[in-house]
Coordinates of C-alpha atoms and ligand atoms in Angstrom, one line a residue:
M1 CA 94.3 76.1 27.0
L2 CA 92.6 77.2 30.2
S3 CA 92.9 73.9 31.9
E4 CA 96.7 73.8 31.0
L5 CA 97.2 77.2 32.5
E6 CA 95.4 76.1 35.6
A7 CA 97.3 73.1 36.0
S8 CA 100.9 74.7 35.4
T9 CA 100.1 77.3 37.9
L10 CA 98.9 75.0 40.5
A11 CA 102.2 73.1 40.1
R12 CA 104.1 76.4 40.4
V13 CA 102.2 77.4 43.4
E14 CA 103.1 74.0 44.9
K15 CA 106.9 74.7 44.5
T16 CA 107.0 78.2 45.8
Q17 CA 109.5 78.7 48.7
T18 CA 108.6 82.3 49.9
Q19 CA 105.6 84.6 50.0
D20 CA 107.3 86.8 47.6
E21 CA 107.4 84.1 45.0
L22 CA 103.7 83.4 45.7
E23 CA 102.7 87.1 45.4
A24 CA 104.6 87.2 41.9
I25 CA 102.4 84.4 40.6
R26 CA 99.3 85.9 41.8
V27 CA 100.0 89.2 40.0
E28 CA 101.2 87.3 37.0
V29 CA 98.2 85.1 36.6
L30 CA 95.3 87.0 38.7
G31 CA 96.3 90.4 38.5
R32 CA 94.4 93.3 37.0
K33 CA 97.0 93.1 33.8
G34 CA 97.4 89.1 34.4
T35 CA 96.8 86.3 32.1
L36 CA 93.2 85.6 33.1
A37 CA 92.4 89.2 32.8
G38 CA 93.9 89.1 29.2
I39 CA 91.9 86.1 28.4
S40 CA 88.8 87.8 29.7
R41 CA 89.4 90.9 27.5
E42 CA 89.8 88.6 24.3
M43 CA 86.5 86.8 25.2
G44 CA 84.6 89.9 24.0
K45 CA 85.5 89.0 20.4
L46 CA 83.7 85.5 20.7
P47 CA 80.1 84.8 19.6
P48 CA 77.7 85.0 22.6
T49 CA 77.2 81.3 23.0
E50 CA 80.9 80.5 23.3
R51 CA 81.3 83.6 25.4
A52 CA 79.1 82.3 28.1
D53 CA 80.8 79.0 28.2
L54 CA 84.3 80.4 28.4
G55 CA 83.2 82.9 31.0
K56 CA 82.1 79.9 33.4
Q57 CA 85.4 78.3 32.8
L58 CA 87.2 81.3 33.4
N59 CA 85.4 81.9 36.9
A60 CA 85.9 78.3 37.9
A61 CA 89.6 78.7 37.1
K62 CA 89.9 81.8 38.8
Q63 CA 88.2 80.4 42.1
T64 CA 90.4 77.3 42.0
L65 CA 93.7 79.2 41.7
E66 CA 92.6 81.8 44.2
A67 CA 91.8 79.0 46.7
A68 CA 95.3 77.3 46.0
L69 CA 97.2 80.7 46.6
E70 CA 95.3 81.3 49.8
A71 CA 96.1 77.9 51.1
R72 CA 99.7 78.2 50.3
K73 CA 99.9 81.5 51.8
A74 CA 98.4 80.1 55.1
E75 CA 101.0 77.3 55.0
F76 CA 103.7 80.0 54.9
E77 CA 102.2 81.9 57.6
S78 CA 101.9 78.9 60.0
V79 CA 105.6 78.1 59.4
A80 CA 106.5 81.5 60.3
L81 CA 104.4 81.7 63.4
A82 CA 105.9 78.3 64.6
K83 CA 109.3 79.6 64.0
R84 CA 108.7 82.9 65.9
L85 CA 107.1 80.9 68.9
D86 CA 109.9 78.6 68.9
G87 CA 112.2 81.7 69.4
E88 CA 110.2 83.3 71.9
W89 CA 109.8 80.2 74.0
V90 CA 110.2 80.5 77.8
D91 CA 110.5 77.6 80.2
L92 CA 108.0 78.4 83.0
T93 CA 109.1 75.2 84.9
I94 CA 112.8 76.6 85.7
P95 CA 112.9 77.4 89.4
S96 CA 113.3 81.1 90.1
P97 CA 116.5 82.2 91.6
G98 CA 114.3 83.4 94.8
V99 CA 114.3 86.7 96.3
R100 CA 117.2 88.0 98.4
L101 CA 116.4 88.2 102.0
G102 CA 117.2 91.2 103.8
S103 CA 118.9 91.3 107.3
L104 CA 118.9 93.3 110.4
H105 CA 121.5 96.0 110.9
P106 CA 124.5 94.8 112.8
I107 CA 123.7 97.3 115.5
T108 CA 120.0 95.9 115.7
Q109 CA 121.5 92.4 115.9
I110 CA 123.9 93.0 118.9
Q111 CA 121.2 95.1 120.7
M112 CA 118.8 92.0 120.5
E113 CA 121.4 89.7 121.7
I114 CA 122.2 91.9 124.8
E115 CA 118.5 92.3 125.3
D116 CA 118.0 88.6 125.5
L117 CA 120.9 88.0 127.7
F118 CA 119.7 90.6 130.3
R119 CA 116.2 89.4 130.2
S120 CA 117.5 85.9 131.1
L121 CA 119.1 87.7 134.2
G122 CA 116.0 89.3 135.1
F123 CA 116.4 92.8 133.7
A124 CA 113.5 94.7 132.1
V125 CA 114.0 96.6 128.8
L126 CA 113.0 100.1 128.9
D127 CA 112.6 102.8 126.4
G128 CA 112.7 106.5 126.6
P129 CA 112.2 109.6 124.6
E130 CA 115.2 110.9 122.2
V131 CA 113.9 114.5 122.9
E132 CA 114.7 114.8 126.6
T133 CA 114.2 117.5 129.2
E134 CA 117.4 119.1 130.5
Y135 CA 116.4 117.7 133.9
H136 CA 116.4 114.2 132.9
N137 CA 119.5 114.4 130.7
F138 CA 121.5 116.4 133.2
D139 CA 120.3 117.7 136.5
A140 CA 118.8 114.4 137.7
L141 CA 122.1 112.8 137.0
N142 CA 123.8 115.2 139.3
I143 CA 125.0 117.4 136.4
P144 CA 123.9 120.8 137.3
A145 CA 123.8 123.8 134.8
D146 CA 127.1 125.1 136.2
H147 CA 128.8 121.6 136.3
P148 CA 132.0 121.3 133.8
A149 CA 130.9 117.8 133.3
R150 CA 128.1 119.2 130.8
D151 CA 131.1 120.2 128.6
M152 CA 132.1 116.4 128.2
Q153 CA 128.9 116.0 126.1
D154 CA 128.4 118.4 123.3
T155 CA 124.8 118.9 123.2
F156 CA 122.0 119.7 120.7
W157 CA 119.8 122.1 122.3
L158 CA 116.1 122.6 121.0
E159 CA 113.9 125.7 121.3
G160 CA 112.1 125.6 124.6
G161 CA 115.1 124.2 126.6
N162 CA 114.7 120.6 125.6
L163 CA 117.5 118.8 124.1
L164 CA 118.4 115.6 122.1
R165 CA 119.5 113.1 124.6
T166 CA 123.2 112.9 124.8
H167 CA 123.2 109.4 126.5
T168 CA 120.9 106.7 127.4
S169 CA 121.4 107.5 131.1
P170 CA 118.0 109.7 131.5
V171 CA 116.2 106.4 130.9
Q172 CA 117.6 105.2 134.2
V173 CA 116.2 108.3 135.9
R174 CA 112.7 107.6 134.3
G175 CA 113.1 103.9 135.3
M176 CA 113.6 105.1 139.1
E177 CA 110.8 107.6 139.0
R178 CA 108.3 105.0 137.7
F179 CA 109.3 101.7 139.4
E180 CA 110.0 100.7 143.1
P181 CA 113.3 99.0 143.9
P182 CA 114.5 96.4 143.8
L183 CA 115.1 97.3 140.1
R184 CA 116.9 95.7 137.2
M185 CA 116.7 97.5 133.8
I186 CA 118.5 98.2 130.6
A187 CA 117.7 100.9 128.1
P188 CA 119.2 100.5 124.6
G189 CA 118.7 103.5 122.2
R190 CA 119.8 106.3 120.0
V191 CA 121.8 109.2 121.3
F192 CA 123.2 112.5 119.9
R193 CA 126.1 114.7 120.2
N194 CA 127.1 117.9 118.5
E195 CA 130.3 116.5 117.2
T196 CA 132.2 117.0 113.9
V197 CA 131.9 113.7 112.1
D198 CA 135.1 111.6 111.2
A199 CA 136.2 108.1 111.2
S200 CA 135.5 107.6 114.9
H201 CA 133.0 110.3 115.7
E202 CA 129.4 110.4 114.9
H203 CA 126.6 112.9 115.7
T204 CA 124.2 110.0 116.0
F205 CA 125.1 106.7 117.7
Y206 CA 123.8 103.8 119.9
Q207 CA 124.2 103.1 123.5
L208 CA 122.7 100.7 126.0
E209 CA 122.3 101.8 129.6
G210 CA 122.1 99.3 132.4
M211 CA 121.1 99.7 136.0
M212 CA 120.6 97.3 139.0
I213 CA 119.2 98.6 142.4
D214 CA 118.8 96.4 145.4
R215 CA 119.9 96.1 149.2
H216 CA 123.6 95.4 149.1
V217 CA 125.0 95.9 145.4
S218 CA 128.7 95.8 145.4
V219 CA 131.4 96.5 142.8
G220 CA 131.7 92.7 142.8
N221 CA 128.3 92.3 141.6
L222 CA 129.1 95.0 138.8
I223 CA 132.2 93.1 137.7
Y224 CA 130.2 89.7 137.6
F225 CA 127.6 91.1 135.3
M226 CA 130.1 93.1 133.0
K227 CA 132.0 89.9 132.6
T228 CA 128.9 87.9 131.9
L229 CA 128.0 90.3 129.2
L230 CA 131.2 90.5 127.6
T231 CA 131.6 86.8 127.6
A232 CA 128.3 86.4 125.8
I233 CA 129.1 89.1 123.3
F234 CA 132.5 87.9 122.3
H235 CA 131.9 84.2 122.8
K236 CA 135.0 83.8 125.0
E237 CA 136.2 84.5 128.5
V238 CA 137.5 88.0 128.6
T239 CA 139.9 89.7 131.0
V240 CA 138.8 93.0 132.6
R241 CA 140.3 95.6 134.6
L242 CA 138.8 98.8 136.4
R243 CA 140.3 102.2 136.3
P244 CA 138.9 105.1 138.1
G245 CA 136.5 107.1 135.8
Y246 CA 134.6 110.3 136.5
F247 CA 130.8 110.5 135.9
P248 CA 129.0 112.6 138.3
F249 CA 126.2 110.1 138.6
V250 CA 128.3 107.3 139.9
E251 CA 130.6 107.1 142.9
P252 CA 132.9 105.4 142.7
G253 CA 133.1 105.5 138.8
F254 CA 135.2 103.3 136.5
E255 CA 136.3 102.9 133.1
L256 CA 136.1 99.1 132.5
D257 CA 138.8 98.0 130.0
I258 CA 139.1 94.6 128.4
R259 CA 142.2 92.8 127.5
C260 CA 142.7 93.3 123.8
L261 CA 141.1 90.4 121.8
I262 CA 143.1 91.2 118.8
C263 CA 146.7 90.7 120.2
G264 CA 145.7 89.0 123.5
G265 CA 147.5 91.8 125.5
T266 CA 150.9 91.9 123.8
G267 CA 149.9 95.2 122.0
C268 CA 148.9 96.1 118.6
A269 CA 147.2 98.9 116.5
V270 CA 143.8 98.3 117.7
C271 CA 144.7 98.7 121.4
K272 CA 147.3 101.4 120.7
Q273 CA 150.0 99.1 121.9
S274 CA 148.6 99.1 125.5
G275 CA 147.1 95.7 125.6
W276 CA 143.8 97.0 126.8
V277 CA 140.7 98.5 125.1
E278 CA 138.4 101.0 127.0
L279 CA 134.9 99.6 126.6
L280 CA 132.4 100.3 129.5
P281 CA 131.9 103.2 131.8
C282 CA 130.2 102.2 135.1
G283 CA 130.0 102.6 138.7
L284 CA 128.0 102.6 141.9
V285 CA 125.0 104.9 141.5
N286 CA 125.4 108.1 143.4
P287 CA 123.2 108.3 146.5
K288 CA 122.3 111.9 145.5
V289 CA 121.0 110.6 142.3
L290 CA 118.9 108.0 143.9
R291 CA 117.4 110.5 146.4
M292 CA 116.5 112.9 143.5
S293 CA 114.5 110.0 141.8
G294 CA 112.7 109.1 145.2
I295 CA 114.7 106.1 146.2
D296 CA 116.1 106.1 149.9
P297 CA 119.9 105.7 149.6
E298 CA 119.9 104.5 153.2
K299 CA 118.0 101.5 152.2
W300 CA 119.1 100.7 148.6
N301 CA 122.1 101.1 146.4
G302 CA 122.9 100.0 142.8
F303 CA 125.3 100.0 139.8
A304 CA 124.9 101.4 136.5
F305 CA 126.8 101.1 133.3
G306 CA 126.8 102.6 129.6
L307 CA 127.7 100.4 126.6
G308 CA 128.4 101.9 123.4
L309 CA 126.7 99.7 120.9
T310 CA 128.1 101.2 118.0
R311 CA 131.7 101.0 119.4
L312 CA 131.0 97.3 120.2
V313 CA 129.8 96.6 116.6
M314 CA 133.1 98.1 115.3
M315 CA 135.1 95.9 117.5
R316 CA 133.3 92.8 117.0
Y317 CA 133.5 93.1 113.1
G318 CA 136.9 95.1 112.9
I319 CA 134.9 98.1 111.2
D320 CA 137.6 101.0 111.0
D321 CA 135.2 103.9 110.1
I322 CA 132.2 104.6 112.2
R323 CA 130.5 106.4 109.1
W324 CA 129.9 102.9 107.3
L325 CA 127.1 102.2 110.0
Q326 CA 124.8 104.8 109.0
S327 CA 125.8 105.1 105.2
G328 CA 122.9 103.0 104.0
D329 CA 125.4 101.5 101.8
L330 CA 123.9 98.1 100.6
R331 CA 127.6 96.8 100.0
F332 CA 128.3 97.3 103.6
L333 CA 125.0 96.1 104.9
R334 CA 124.8 92.8 102.8
Q335 CA 127.7 91.5 104.8
F336 CA 125.7 91.1 107.9
Ligands
LIG1 N1 126.2 108.0 130.3 C1 127.5 107.8 130.3 C2 128.1 108.5 129.0 O1 127.3 108.5 127.9 C3 128.1 106.5 130.4 C4 128.1 106.0 131.7 C5 126.7 105.3 132.0 C6 128.8 106.0 132.6 C7 126.4 104.6 133.1 C8 128.6 105.5 133.9 C9 127.4 104.8 134.2 O2 129.1 109.2 128.8

């Protein structure tokens, strides 16, 4: 009878499909109120010799069945584990999508291009402080305190009489003070004006100052360098014209315009129907300015120009609002 129970239970265990079915069999046969426990209880009524014999058989059957249940349970567990691993499988050999490379800000890019060009023409690239003295920003450029030209540049004054430089021209002063002529230098950098910000005005923007001092510098030399510069920037020959322009540190002073690159000169919204775009203030350095910085205007003269890097970037890429440039907006920056 015991061996029959053992055989039939083993067969049932073999056929189980789930852990729950398996557990039900365990409770039914091996549980505290199970079949084997029942037999064990009946055993008490037997005479001692038979009792010992049956006891041994009972123990053996119990061990066999427990082992079979354990083995079947392990099978279920390994199938479940295999299934889970299959679901969580990751292909480590798939190539990664890669990191997104950053890029330089369009103003930095154009600045570097212009630096490369001028270096190839024998110019040094100078740097100067953004917090300037009143002397370097104004007086040394022939703009004394009572001069109306000071009003052309709304200034952030700092405590103690210093200021945030309103243009890169103070760096030409520092260059003249420090180096002997002949002198060729450019000075790119950040400048500040106390302006109300709108689509075409920023309180913070970028300029690139240029200066050349030599024995017989002419307006012809100035035009040559400016045309070389503009051709390199726009990758095509540009037509330029000079109009008189007033800056106290140059004499004569000019506004250099280029024929509109959008319409070719016939008139459009960018050039306000005039066919020309104002781009570069420039001129021959005022002898007074040379003298103030220790250069003898009887022996030397030169030209200077100021290039609005921010304006140039806007023209090059057709950006219609200056505020994009310092927005930090990645949707904008990722285009460059
Ligand atoms: N510094 C002038 C400005 O910012 C521009 C300029 C530079 C004009 C050099 C002439 C020569 O307005």
